[in-house]
Each structure stands twice: as C-alpha cells, then as structure tokens.
Amino acid sequence: MPQPHLRTVVVLAAGEGKRMKSTLPKVLHPLLGRTLLGHVLSAAAPLAADRTVVVVGHGADQVRAHLTDVAPDATPVLQAEQLGTGHAVRIALEAVPDGAGTVVVINGDVPLLRPETVGALVTAHEQAGAAATVLAAEVPDPTGLGRIVRDADGRLEQIVEERDADATQRAIREINAGIYAFDAMRLRDALGKLSTDNDQGEEYLTDVFGLLRSSGEPVAVHVADDHVETLGCNDRVELATLRRLLRDRVNEAWMRTGVSLLDPATTWIDVTVALDRDAVVDQNTQLRGSTVVGAGALIGPDVTLVDTIVGPAASVVRSHAVGAEVGAGASVGPYAYLRPAARLADKAKVGTFVEVKNSEIGAGSKVPHLTYVGDATIGEQSNIGAASVFVNYDGVNKHRTVIGSHARTGADNMFVAPVEVGDGAYTAAGSVIVEDVPAGAMGVARARQRNIEGWVVKRRAGTAAAQAAERAGAVQGAPNGAGAASDSEAMHGPGETVGGPSGAGDTATE
Ligand code: UD1
Ligand code: MG
C-alpha cells in the first residue's frame, strides 16, 4: 500500500521584522481585515492541508494567541533562535515526523498571495513529480531578494541571496517569492545537508534547490502571473504600499460584482466584508471586520462601519458604527454614532448628532436630532424629541428605558431609567421622566414658567435691551421688585393645557 499523499503547510513566522520598528511581531500587523499571517493562512486554506505548522519565535506568545483565534487547527512550533529559513523548516518538520507527500512552505510576510497562485504552484509541482518547486516572479526592482539563477537551458540551477550574489547574478530580475512546494522525503534529506557557509551564517532554505539539483533531483520554477502577489513586507512603508494594492484588488472585485464605489481611492474595504448588488459606497469610507451591506444601500461619504450589518436600501451618511444593525430602508446620520448592539429596525431613523448603544429602535421610529439612546427599547412608529437623553447609568448599574409604539416624546426629555412610556403616550418638552407614563397619557415633568413683567426695563435700565423693551411697549416693572413674579400672569404651561388643543407636547420635534 502506498502511503497516503499528505499535504503539509509550513508558514515561517519566527522572524522579528526589525525594520517594522514595532513591539508587535511583524506577521501580526493588520492589513484590511487580517494580519499578514492571517492573509497567508487564508491563501493556503484551499490546499486543504492535512496539517499546518507555523514556525514562531519573536513574539511567540502573541503569535500563538492569534493562531488560536484565526487558525486553531494550526500547530505552532517554536524556533527559539532564528538561525535561518532552512533551520526553521527543519524544526517545523521535526514536529511532524511522519509522512511523505508535499510540503508547502510560505514566508509569513507575503500577504497578497492569492489562493489560486499557491494552488497552481502545488498542482504544477505534484504533476511534474518535482523534488522542489519555487514560485518566482519577474520584478522591476529585485533589491534585497534571492535571485533565480538558471542554466543555459533555462533550468533552475540555484537560488542566490543578494548578499551572496556576484554582479551578473544581481542583474537578474527574476526573484524567489519565498513560496515553495517540496517533496517531503527529499526535502528532509536536503535540509540535513544545509551549511551555514554564507554571508549571514544562516541555514538557507533556498540552498535546498542547489543541493537537490546537484544530486540529480528535478527542481522546477513556477512563475507567478502577477509579481504584485509576491511582494513581501519589511517595513511600514511597504506595508502601506501593500495596503493600497490590496485595497485596489478588493475594490475592483466588488465593482465587478455590481457594487458602485464612487471613489475607490478613498474606499477601504476589509477582505472580510460583504456587499450586495447595487450598494453604493461614497468617498472616504471604511468598511471593516464582519460588516455586511445589503442591496441598494447607500454608504458614505465619510462613514466607518465596523462589524455592522446594513440592510437593503438603507442609508448611512457621515457616521461611525461598531457592532450595530441597520434595518432595511433605515437611515443613519449625518453625524451619528452607533455603538455595539444598536439595532435599528426597518425604516427606522437615527439622525444628526445621535448616539445609540445597546438599544432597539422599532420599525419606522425616529430619533432625529441631538440625542443619546442607551439601553432602551423603542417600539414602532414612535418619535423621540430632539436633545433627549436616555439616562441609563446610576453610577453603579445600567438600567433600561422602554418606549412603546406610536409614542411622541417631547424635545429635551430625560428618561431616567428604569422607566417606561406606554404605547401612544406623549411627554411634554423639557420633561425629566422618572415615573412610568401610561399608554395614551401625557407625561409632564417640568417647572411652571413665570414671567416677571417689566424686569428688564427696571433692572437693566438704559441698556439696549431695556430700550428695545420700551419701544415694544413693555409693561413697567412690578412694584414688588425683581424677586417677585406675578402669579396673575397667564402662564402658557402644561398644567393648564393638558388635554387642550395646544398640548404640552407641541414643542416636540420631528
Ligand atoms: C527570503 C529568501 C529570499 C526571498 C525572500 C522573499 C531565504 C534564505 N531567502 O529572504 O530568497 O527572495 O525571502 O521575501 O530564505 N524566518 C523564520 N526563521 C528564521 C528566519 C526567517 O521563521 O530563522 C521567517 C521570517 O519570519 C519570514 C520568512 O522566514 O517570514 C523569511 O525570512 P526573511 O528574513 O524575511 O528572509 P528574506 O531575507 O526576506
Ligand atoms: Mg523577507
């Protein structure tokens, strides 16, 4: 019985990435929704490897913790000292001693690698029965990279690192991308023969190719269609370049599926985001994490959505949302902040300078202006007056406010939770609602107004205000002075008007 053909993926991620000048290990730097390492792992995922080994070293604990999140099946293997890429692969294979088959090795810092490309490399390698196949690319500037040295017949002779190369070899623009497929047995054998006789005194994985070739084994080169996929990341300038390149790739793919991006250069969509047909994304917009945008939704300009679900035909303008849900046809902004578990039902509205956290806003309900909604449930078709605060925090605990359906709350209300406003209830402008308002009631909770007639003319005599008052025929000051109010004044207040035609709620806003 032949041994089953195993596929093993080895990702090299032990290096420090000195030039990143970061406390974060290089492979954990984020790039549009995944870390560099996460991108490499997802490019390798369709290979359906029997096992994946990640060589860790610098920041090993952080990298291990990240693997637990993104690739729990991968086995981290510690390379305590970074003695070279050949040494790293040797240690990785010691951790998986058994098995023939194919070993795919990928440098941890090539995040633009596409699954199709690594798949084609492995297929070509396995079909040719090669001992080793390297992914190569012709690049405009090969500085710092290993060169593919071919013989007169165009066959791979060896891979030479730039620092070990002579002038002729340095002129070669075909480079080693740091992505390889090996026959496991022949790789193990060659790794045992690596020397450290090079400029860095390291065991180079790339020397395996020269060794195999001199012992007559077939080695091959697979040339990538697009050299951009092979770009590595060594510093933050390169990281920014990779981010732009990936942005363009992601944006182009979405436009081809029927999403409009009005300004692709300022639209940053994580690889983990999904958009439906006819969604329109306006300029300067970031869509991150597990965000999903429904068909025909309008997002932007100037919007950041993190882990947020936007329903079909909804609109979000100049706003920031994290962990929120926006229902079909709902509208958000301009200038809204949706925090985790803000849930807007269909056709709900959260308007300008409104913050919502951990609250449900029912279908067709509106919170149009200048309001904080925290820990609340609002029913359907209700309207929350401008400048209201859902007072949810007593300094120790958070409490909920419940507003029913078809309620109309006045402007400048405080809802001191826990409190409930029933279906069809109204509240008066300026109310501090500390007690439940029954269904259909008008809740009024504010002081009566008193006007001190003539106060300005008397107390601010000679001012422009007093002169204006006099011109307007203001009543002269009351004999009992500034402190007294005329109780006989007609006071347009809620006490008198509840139930009347000019109800206290008439100062609500819509
Ligand atoms: C390597 C290749 C070079 C190729 C280039 C592509 C070698 C000797 N050279 O060079 O031919 O053109 O990649 O980007 O392989 N790593 C470890 N342990 C180590 C050393 C490195 O895990 O002891 C990891 C690094 O974290 C990195 C990868 O291996 O992810 C490549 O190492 P790096 O030092 O970046 O190699 P290069 O000099 O770029
Ligand atoms: Mg490198």
Coordinates of C-alpha atoms in Angstrom, one line a residue, residues 33 270-275 287-293 305-310 322-324:
G33 CA -9.1 42.8 8.0
D270 CA -11.6 44.7 4.6
V271 CA -11.3 41.4 2.8
T272 CA -13.8 40.0 5.4
V273 CA -16.7 42.4 4.4
A274 CA -19.6 41.5 2.1
L275 CA -21.6 43.8 -0.1
L287 CA -15.9 49.0 5.9
R288 CA -14.3 46.7 8.4
G289 CA -14.5 43.3 10.0
S290 CA -17.7 41.4 9.6
T291 CA -19.6 44.3 8.1
V292 CA -22.3 43.3 5.6
V293 CA -24.0 45.9 3.3
L305 CA -18.6 50.7 9.7
V306 CA -17.1 48.0 11.9
D307 CA -18.8 44.6 12.3
T308 CA -22.0 46.3 11.3
I309 CA -24.9 44.9 9.3
V310 CA -26.7 47.3 7.0
V322 CA -19.4 49.5 15.6
G323 CA -21.3 46.2 16.1
A324 CA -24.6 47.7 15.0

